[in-house]
């Protein structure tokens, strides 16, 4: 009886959303959608250029902090691309082949959770470099970095994989059908929504504790250091940026909650306007800030990046990456 009520309520919300999408498409051009897509593509291009920049120097490919930064750029670019695809499908009221939808949801959900987990790993790497400099080279090895990245993808994808497998178990014959591609559409039982919120909440609490701990530890090390104070101060500022980025990730976590609240508004035009702003500033903007927050402030990366932006028209001053 409870599940019947839940399914009925879910169907009503989905119907309201579908009607709103249809109204919006009939009201005029999709200028806002085009702006959002162009914004996403622009920052995907910036991320790809930064990735190309990092791939051109051997030292960047071997230094753990730059490897993790490259992973962040790659993850954010994939997130922007797949989120944009899902947004286009939802705005155009399009049904997607169920198998393709499962793939889209797996990638978008995994990359969403990968972002804060990668921040935690980057913070731990800086913590080891500043607080245990003599052991940093033994801990932050290429192998350890690769294992860390694989662990991030495992943790980021385990929940959505469980949901997809459960959906296939419940209705495997429908794999060839088409569906409206949203995460809520693969929820077959009430416990899945609870597990979804639980996984997200647990990860963000753990990541917050890790970043706060490493931030305080590095701050103490910076104040007590008798040598290499500049390196400690740089790490301190980097971890502060991690905290800011984590706050933006937490805003992204609130995206679904805000959208469900907006769906209860009586005006379809108001809903679509607010939903657009929610998508643009809560979901997209945090992903777009990564290259600005991390890459362009790095003295080793910035000159080389600007060199490729200008198509190699200026000489690059050699700057040794800081560890």
Coordinates of N, CA and C in Angstrom, one line a residue, residues 109-307:
X109 N 26.0 10.1 -12.8 CA 25.9 9.9 -11.3 C 27.3 9.6 -10.8
X110 N 28.1 8.8 -11.5 CA 29.5 8.5 -11.0 C 30.3 9.7 -11.0
X111 N 30.3 10.5 -12.1 CA 31.2 11.7 -12.1 C 30.7 12.7 -11.1
X112 N 29.4 12.8 -10.8 CA 28.9 13.7 -9.8 C 29.5 13.4 -8.4
X113 N 29.6 12.1 -8.0 CA 30.2 11.8 -6.7 C 31.7 11.8 -6.8
X114 N 32.3 11.5 -8.0 CA 33.7 11.5 -8.1 C 34.3 12.9 -7.7
X115 N 33.6 14.0 -8.0 CA 34.2 15.3 -7.8 C 34.6 15.5 -6.3
X116 N 33.7 15.4 -5.3 CA 34.2 15.6 -3.9 C 35.2 14.5 -3.5
X117 N 35.1 13.3 -4.0 CA 36.0 12.2 -3.6 C 37.4 12.6 -4.1
X118 N 37.5 13.1 -5.3 CA 38.8 13.6 -5.9 C 39.4 14.7 -5.1
X119 N 38.5 15.6 -4.6 CA 39.0 16.7 -3.7 C 39.6 16.2 -2.4
X120 N 39.0 15.2 -1.9 CA 39.5 14.6 -0.7 C 40.9 14.0 -0.9
X121 N 41.1 13.3 -2.0 CA 42.4 12.7 -2.4 C 43.4 13.7 -2.6
X122 N 43.0 14.8 -3.3 CA 44.0 15.9 -3.5 C 44.4 16.6 -2.2
X123 N 43.5 16.7 -1.3 CA 43.8 17.3 0.0 C 44.7 16.4 0.8
X124 N 44.5 15.1 0.8 CA 45.4 14.1 1.4 C 46.8 14.2 0.8
X125 N 46.9 14.3 -0.5 CA 48.2 14.4 -1.1 C 49.0 15.7 -0.7
X126 N 48.3 16.8 -0.6 CA 48.9 18.0 -0.1 C 49.3 17.9 1.4
X127 N 48.4 17.2 2.2 CA 48.7 17.0 3.6 C 50.0 16.2 3.8
X128 N 50.1 15.1 3.0 CA 51.3 14.3 3.0 C 52.6 15.1 2.6
X129 N 52.4 15.9 1.6 CA 53.6 16.7 1.1 C 54.1 17.7 2.1
X130 N 53.2 18.3 2.8 CA 53.6 19.4 3.8 C 54.0 18.8 5.1
X131 N 53.1 17.9 5.6 CA 53.3 17.4 7.0 C 54.3 16.3 7.1
X132 N 54.4 15.5 6.0 CA 55.4 14.4 6.0 C 56.2 14.4 4.7
X133 N 57.0 15.5 4.6 CA 57.7 15.6 3.3 C 58.7 14.5 3.0
X134 N 59.3 13.9 4.1 CA 60.3 12.9 3.9 C 59.7 11.6 3.4
X135 N 58.4 11.4 3.7 CA 57.7 10.2 3.3 C 56.8 10.4 2.1
X136 N 56.7 11.6 1.6 CA 55.7 11.9 0.6 C 56.0 11.1 -0.7
X137 N 57.3 11.1 -1.1 CA 57.7 10.3 -2.3 C 57.4 8.9 -2.2
X138 N 57.4 8.3 -1.0 CA 57.1 6.9 -0.9 C 55.6 6.6 -0.9
X139 N 54.8 7.6 -0.4 CA 53.4 7.4 -0.3 C 52.7 7.8 -1.6
X140 N 53.0 9.0 -2.1 CA 52.3 9.5 -3.3 C 53.0 9.1 -4.6
X141 N 53.0 7.8 -4.9 CA 53.6 7.2 -6.0 C 52.6 7.1 -7.2
X142 N 53.1 7.0 -8.4 CA 52.1 6.8 -9.5 C 51.2 5.6 -9.3
X143 N 51.7 4.5 -8.8 CA 50.8 3.4 -8.5 C 49.7 3.7 -7.5
X144 N 50.2 4.4 -6.4 CA 49.2 4.7 -5.4 C 48.2 5.7 -5.9
X145 N 48.6 6.6 -6.8 CA 47.7 7.6 -7.4 C 46.6 6.9 -8.3
X146 N 47.1 5.9 -9.1 CA 46.2 5.1 -9.9 C 45.2 4.3 -9.1
X147 N 45.7 3.7 -8.0 CA 44.8 3.0 -7.2 C 43.7 3.9 -6.5
X148 N 44.2 5.1 -6.1 CA 43.3 6.1 -5.6 C 42.2 6.5 -6.6
X149 N 42.6 6.7 -7.8 CA 41.6 7.1 -8.8 C 40.6 6.0 -9.1
X150 N 41.1 4.7 -9.2 CA 40.2 3.6 -9.4 C 39.2 3.4 -8.2
X151 N 39.7 3.7 -7.0 CA 38.9 3.6 -5.8 C 37.8 4.7 -5.9
X152 N 38.1 5.9 -6.3 CA 37.2 7.0 -6.5 C 36.0 6.5 -7.4
X153 N 36.4 5.9 -8.6 CA 35.4 5.5 -9.5 C 34.5 4.4 -9.0
X154 N 35.1 3.5 -8.2 CA 34.3 2.4 -7.6 C 33.3 3.0 -6.6
X155 N 33.8 3.9 -5.7 CA 32.9 4.5 -4.7 C 31.8 5.3 -5.4
X156 N 32.2 6.0 -6.4 CA 31.3 6.9 -7.1 C 30.2 6.2 -7.9
X157 N 30.5 5.0 -8.3 CA 29.6 4.2 -9.2 C 28.8 3.1 -8.5
X158 N 29.2 2.7 -7.3 CA 28.6 1.6 -6.7 C 27.1 1.7 -6.5
X159 N 26.6 2.9 -6.1 CA 25.2 3.1 -5.8 C 24.3 3.0 -7.1
X160 N 24.8 3.7 -8.1 CA 24.0 3.7 -9.3 C 24.0 2.3 -10.0
X161 N 25.1 1.6 -9.9 CA 25.2 0.2 -10.4 C 24.2 -0.7 -9.7
X162 N 24.1 -0.5 -8.4 CA 23.1 -1.3 -7.6 C 21.7 -1.0 -8.1
X163 N 21.4 0.3 -8.3 CA 20.1 0.7 -8.8 C 19.8 0.1 -10.2
X164 N 20.7 0.2 -11.1 CA 20.6 -0.4 -12.4 C 20.4 -1.9 -12.4
X165 N 21.2 -2.6 -11.6 CA 21.1 -4.0 -11.6 C 19.7 -4.4 -10.9
X166 N 19.3 -3.7 -9.9 CA 18.0 -4.0 -9.3 C 16.8 -3.7 -10.3
X167 N 17.0 -2.7 -11.1 CA 15.9 -2.4 -12.1 C 15.9 -3.5 -13.2
X168 N 17.1 -4.0 -13.6 CA 17.1 -5.1 -14.5 C 16.5 -6.4 -14.0
X169 N 16.8 -6.6 -12.7 CA 16.2 -7.8 -12.0 C 14.7 -7.7 -12.0
X170 N 14.2 -6.5 -11.7 CA 12.8 -6.4 -11.6 C 12.1 -6.4 -12.9
X171 N 12.7 -5.9 -13.9 CA 12.0 -5.8 -15.2 C 13.1 -5.8 -16.4
X172 N 13.7 -7.0 -16.5 CA 14.8 -7.1 -17.5 C 14.3 -7.1 -18.9
X173 N 13.0 -7.5 -19.1 CA 12.5 -7.6 -20.5 C 12.3 -6.2 -21.1
X174 N 12.2 -5.2 -20.2 CA 12.0 -3.8 -20.7 C 13.2 -3.1 -21.2
X175 N 14.4 -3.8 -21.3 CA 15.6 -3.1 -21.6 C 15.6 -2.5 -23.0
X176 N 14.8 -3.1 -23.9 CA 14.7 -2.5 -25.2 C 13.7 -1.4 -25.4
X177 N 13.0 -1.1 -24.3 CA 12.0 0.0 -24.4 C 12.7 1.4 -24.3
X178 N 11.8 2.4 -24.4 CA 12.3 3.8 -24.2 C 11.7 4.4 -22.9
X179 N 12.4 5.3 -22.4 CA 11.9 5.9 -21.1 C 12.4 7.4 -21.0
X180 N 11.8 8.1 -20.1 CA 12.3 9.4 -19.7 C 13.5 9.3 -18.8
X181 N 14.6 9.8 -19.2 CA 15.9 9.4 -18.6 C 16.2 10.3 -17.4
X182 N 15.7 9.9 -16.2 CA 16.0 10.6 -15.0 C 16.4 9.5 -14.0
X183 N 17.2 9.9 -13.0 CA 17.6 9.0 -11.9 C 16.4 8.4 -11.2
X184 N 15.4 9.2 -11.0 CA 14.2 8.7 -10.3 C 13.4 7.6 -11.0
X185 N 13.6 7.6 -12.3 CA 12.9 6.6 -13.1 C 13.4 5.2 -12.9
X186 N 14.6 5.0 -12.4 CA 15.1 3.7 -12.1 C 14.9 3.3 -10.7
X187 N 14.3 4.1 -9.9 CA 13.9 3.7 -8.5 C 12.7 2.8 -8.6
X188 N 12.9 1.5 -8.2 CA 11.8 0.6 -8.2 C 11.2 0.3 -6.8
X189 N 11.9 0.8 -5.8 CA 11.5 0.6 -4.4 C 11.9 1.8 -3.5
X190 N 11.2 1.9 -2.4 CA 11.4 3.1 -1.6 C 12.9 3.1 -1.0
X191 N 13.4 1.9 -0.7 CA 14.8 1.9 -0.1 C 15.8 2.5 -1.1
X192 N 15.6 2.5 -2.4 CA 16.6 3.0 -3.3 C 16.8 4.5 -3.1
X193 N 15.6 5.2 -2.9 CA 15.7 6.7 -2.7 C 16.5 6.9 -1.4
X194 N 16.2 6.1 -0.3 CA 16.9 6.3 0.9 C 18.4 6.0 0.8
X195 N 18.7 4.9 0.0 CA 20.1 4.6 -0.2 C 20.8 5.7 -1.0
X196 N 20.1 6.3 -1.9 CA 20.7 7.3 -2.8 C 21.1 8.5 -1.9
X197 N 20.2 8.9 -1.0 CA 20.4 10.0 -0.1 C 21.5 9.7 0.9
X198 N 21.5 8.4 1.4 CA 22.5 7.9 2.3 C 23.9 7.9 1.8
X199 N 24.1 7.4 0.6 CA 25.4 7.4 -0.1 C 25.9 8.8 -0.2
X200 N 25.1 9.7 -0.8 CA 25.5 11.1 -1.0 C 25.9 11.8 0.3
X201 N 25.0 11.6 1.3 CA 25.3 12.3 2.6 C 26.5 11.7 3.3
X202 N 26.7 10.4 3.2 CA 27.9 9.8 3.8 C 29.2 10.3 3.2
X203 N 29.2 10.3 1.8 CA 30.4 10.7 1.1 C 30.8 12.1 1.4
X204 N 29.7 13.0 1.4 CA 30.0 14.4 1.6 C 30.5 14.7 3.0
X205 N 29.9 14.0 4.0 CA 30.4 14.2 5.4 C 31.9 13.7 5.5
X206 N 32.2 12.6 5.0 CA 33.6 12.0 5.0 C 34.5 13.0 4.4
X207 N 34.1 13.5 3.2 CA 35.0 14.4 2.4 C 35.2 15.7 3.2
X208 N 34.1 16.2 3.8 CA 34.2 17.4 4.6 C 35.2 17.3 5.7
X209 N 35.1 16.1 6.4 CA 36.0 15.9 7.6 C 37.4 15.8 7.1
X210 N 37.7 15.1 6.0 CA 39.0 15.0 5.5 C 39.6 16.3 5.1
X211 N 38.9 17.1 4.4 CA 39.4 18.4 4.0 C 39.6 19.4 5.1
X212 N 38.7 19.4 6.1 CA 38.8 20.2 7.3 C 40.1 19.8 8.1
X213 N 40.2 18.5 8.3 CA 41.4 18.0 9.0 C 42.7 18.3 8.3
X214 N 42.8 18.1 7.0 CA 44.0 18.4 6.3 C 44.3 19.9 6.3
X215 N 43.2 20.7 6.2 CA 43.4 22.2 6.2 C 43.9 22.7 7.5
X216 N 43.4 22.2 8.6 CA 43.9 22.6 9.9 C 45.3 22.1 10.1
X217 N 45.6 20.9 9.7 CA 47.0 20.3 9.9 C 48.0 21.1 9.1
X218 N 47.7 21.5 7.9 CA 48.6 22.2 7.0 C 48.7 23.7 7.6
X219 N 47.7 24.2 8.1 CA 47.7 25.6 8.7 C 48.7 25.6 9.9
X220 N 48.6 24.6 10.7 CA 49.4 24.5 11.9 C 50.9 24.3 11.4
X221 N 51.1 23.4 10.4 CA 52.4 23.2 9.9 C 53.0 24.5 9.3
X222 N 52.2 25.3 8.6 CA 52.7 26.5 8.0 C 53.1 27.5 9.1
X223 N 52.4 27.5 10.2 CA 52.8 28.5 11.3 C 54.0 28.1 12.1
X224 N 54.2 26.8 12.2 CA 55.3 26.3 13.0 C 56.6 26.0 12.1
X225 N 56.5 26.1 10.8 CA 57.6 25.7 10.0 C 58.7 26.8 10.1
X226 N 59.9 26.2 10.2 CA 61.1 27.1 10.2 C 61.8 27.3 8.9
X227 N 61.4 26.3 8.0 CA 61.9 26.4 6.6 C 60.8 26.0 5.7
X228 N 60.9 26.4 4.4 CA 60.0 26.1 3.4 C 58.6 26.6 3.8
X229 N 58.5 27.8 4.4 CA 57.2 28.3 4.8 C 56.4 28.7 3.6
X230 N 57.0 29.1 2.5 CA 56.3 29.5 1.3 C 55.5 28.3 0.7
X231 N 56.1 27.1 0.7 CA 55.4 25.9 0.2 C 54.2 25.6 1.1
X232 N 54.4 25.7 2.4 CA 53.3 25.4 3.3 C 52.2 26.4 3.1
X233 N 52.5 27.7 2.9 CA 51.5 28.7 2.7 C 50.7 28.4 1.4
X234 N 51.4 28.0 0.4 CA 50.7 27.7 -0.9 C 49.8 26.5 -0.7
X235 N 50.2 25.5 0.0 CA 49.4 24.3 0.3 C 48.2 24.7 1.1
X236 N 48.4 25.6 2.1 CA 47.3 26.1 2.9 C 46.2 26.8 2.0
X237 N 46.7 27.6 1.1 CA 45.7 28.3 0.2 C 45.0 27.3 -0.7
X238 N 45.8 26.3 -1.2 CA 45.2 25.3 -2.0 C 44.1 24.5 -1.3
X239 N 44.3 24.2 -0.1 CA 43.3 23.5 0.7 C 42.1 24.4 1.0
X240 N 42.3 25.6 1.2 CA 41.2 26.6 1.3 C 40.3 26.6 0.1
X241 N 41.0 26.5 -1.1 CA 40.2 26.4 -2.4 C 39.5 25.1 -2.4
X242 N 40.1 24.0 -1.9 CA 39.3 22.7 -1.8 C 38.0 22.9 -1.0
X243 N 38.1 23.6 0.1 CA 36.9 23.9 0.9 C 35.9 24.6 0.1
X244 N 36.3 25.6 -0.6 CA 35.4 26.4 -1.5 C 34.7 25.5 -2.5
X245 N 35.6 24.7 -3.2 CA 35.1 23.8 -4.2 C 34.1 22.8 -3.6
X246 N 34.4 22.3 -2.4 CA 33.5 21.4 -1.7 C 32.2 22.0 -1.5
X247 N 32.2 23.3 -1.1 CA 30.9 24.0 -0.9 C 30.1 24.1 -2.1
X248 N 30.8 24.3 -3.3 CA 30.1 24.3 -4.6 C 29.5 22.9 -4.9
X249 N 30.3 21.9 -4.5 CA 29.8 20.5 -4.8 C 28.6 20.2 -3.9
X250 N 28.6 20.7 -2.7 CA 27.4 20.6 -1.8 C 26.2 21.3 -2.4
X251 N 26.4 22.4 -3.0 CA 25.3 23.1 -3.7 C 24.8 22.2 -4.9
X252 N 25.7 21.5 -5.6 CA 25.2 20.6 -6.6 C 24.4 19.4 -6.0
X253 N 24.8 19.0 -4.8 CA 24.0 17.9 -4.1 C 22.6 18.3 -3.9
X254 N 22.4 19.6 -3.7 CA 21.0 20.2 -3.4 C 20.2 20.3 -4.6
X255 N 20.8 20.1 -5.8 CA 20.1 20.3 -7.1 C 18.7 19.6 -7.1
X256 N 18.8 18.3 -6.9 CA 17.5 17.5 -7.0 C 16.5 17.9 -6.0
X257 N 16.9 18.3 -4.7 CA 16.0 18.7 -3.7 C 15.3 20.0 -4.1
X258 N 16.1 21.0 -4.6 CA 15.6 22.2 -5.0 C 14.6 22.1 -6.2
X259 N 15.0 21.2 -7.1 CA 14.1 21.0 -8.3 C 12.8 20.4 -7.9
X260 N 12.8 19.4 -7.0 CA 11.5 18.8 -6.5 C 10.6 19.9 -5.8
X261 N 11.3 20.8 -5.1 CA 10.5 21.9 -4.4 C 10.0 22.8 -5.4
X262 N 10.7 23.1 -6.5 CA 10.3 24.0 -7.5 C 9.1 23.4 -8.3
X263 N 9.1 22.1 -8.4 CA 8.0 21.4 -9.2 C 6.7 21.7 -8.6
X264 N 6.6 22.1 -7.3 CA 5.4 22.3 -6.6 C 4.8 23.7 -6.9
X265 N 5.5 24.6 -7.6 CA 5.0 25.9 -7.9 C 3.9 25.8 -8.9
X266 N 2.9 26.7 -8.8 CA 1.7 26.6 -9.6 C 1.9 27.1 -11.1
X267 N 2.9 27.9 -11.3 CA 3.1 28.4 -12.6 C 4.2 27.6 -13.4
X268 N 3.8 27.1 -14.6 CA 4.8 26.4 -15.3 C 5.9 27.2 -15.8
X269 N 5.6 28.5 -16.2 CA 6.7 29.4 -16.7 C 7.7 29.7 -15.5
X270 N 7.1 30.0 -14.3 CA 8.0 30.2 -13.2 C 8.8 29.0 -12.9
X271 N 8.3 27.8 -12.9 CA 9.0 26.6 -12.7 C 10.2 26.5 -13.6
X272 N 9.9 26.7 -14.9 CA 11.0 26.5 -15.9 C 12.1 27.6 -15.8
X273 N 11.7 28.8 -15.4 CA 12.7 29.9 -15.2 C 13.6 29.5 -14.0
X274 N 13.0 29.1 -12.9 CA 13.7 28.8 -11.7 C 14.5 27.5 -11.9
X275 N 14.0 26.6 -12.6 CA 14.7 25.3 -12.9 C 15.9 25.6 -13.8
X276 N 15.8 26.5 -14.7 CA 17.0 26.9 -15.5 C 18.1 27.5 -14.7
X277 N 17.7 28.5 -13.8 CA 18.7 29.1 -13.0 C 19.3 28.1 -12.0
X278 N 18.5 27.2 -11.5 CA 19.0 26.1 -10.6 C 20.0 25.3 -11.4
X279 N 19.7 24.9 -12.6 CA 20.6 24.1 -13.4 C 21.9 24.8 -13.7
X280 N 21.8 26.1 -14.1 CA 23.0 26.9 -14.5 C 23.9 27.2 -13.3
X281 N 23.4 27.6 -12.2 CA 24.2 28.1 -11.1 C 24.5 27.1 -10.1
X282 N 23.7 26.1 -10.0 CA 23.9 25.1 -8.9 C 24.6 23.8 -9.4
X283 N 24.3 23.5 -10.7 CA 24.8 22.2 -11.2 C 26.0 22.5 -12.2
X284 N 25.9 23.5 -13.0 CA 26.9 23.7 -14.1 C 28.1 24.5 -13.5
X285 N 27.8 25.6 -12.9 CA 28.8 26.6 -12.5 C 29.9 26.0 -11.6
X286 N 29.6 25.1 -10.6 CA 30.8 24.5 -9.9 C 31.7 23.7 -10.8
X287 N 31.2 23.1 -11.8 CA 32.1 22.3 -12.7 C 32.9 23.2 -13.5
X288 N 32.4 24.4 -13.8 CA 33.1 25.3 -14.7 C 34.3 26.0 -14.0
X289 N 34.2 26.1 -12.7 CA 35.2 26.8 -11.9 C 36.5 26.1 -11.6
X290 N 36.5 24.8 -11.9 CA 37.7 24.0 -11.6 C 39.0 24.5 -12.3
X291 N 38.9 24.7 -13.6 CA 40.1 25.2 -14.3 C 40.6 26.6 -13.8
X292 N 39.6 27.4 -13.4 CA 39.9 28.8 -12.9 C 40.5 28.7 -11.5
X293 N 40.0 27.9 -10.7 CA 40.4 27.8 -9.3 C 41.8 27.1 -9.2
X294 N 42.0 26.1 -9.9 CA 43.2 25.3 -9.8 C 44.3 25.6 -10.9
X295 N 43.9 25.4 -12.1 CA 44.9 25.4 -13.2 C 45.5 26.8 -13.4
X296 N 44.7 27.8 -13.6 CA 45.2 29.1 -14.0 C 45.9 29.9 -12.9
X297 N 45.8 29.4 -11.7 CA 46.6 30.1 -10.6 C 47.9 29.4 -10.4
X298 N 48.2 28.3 -11.1 CA 49.4 27.5 -10.9 C 50.5 28.1 -11.8
X299 N 51.6 28.5 -11.1 CA 52.7 29.2 -11.9 C 53.3 28.3 -12.9
X300 N 53.3 27.0 -12.8 CA 53.8 26.1 -13.7 C 52.9 25.8 -14.9
X301 N 51.6 25.8 -14.6 CA 50.6 25.5 -15.7 C 50.2 26.7 -16.5
X302 N 50.0 27.8 -15.8 CA 49.4 29.0 -16.5 C 50.2 29.5 -17.7
X303 N 51.6 29.6 -17.6 CA 52.3 30.1 -18.8 C 52.2 29.1 -20.0
X304 N 52.2 27.8 -19.7 CA 52.1 26.9 -20.8 C 50.7 26.8 -21.4
X305 N 49.7 27.0 -20.5 CA 48.3 27.0 -21.0 C 48.1 28.2 -21.9
X306 N 48.6 29.4 -21.5 CA 48.4 30.6 -22.3 C 49.2 30.5 -23.6
X307 N 50.3 29.8 -23.6 CA 51.1 29.5 -24.8 C 50.2 28.8 -25.8

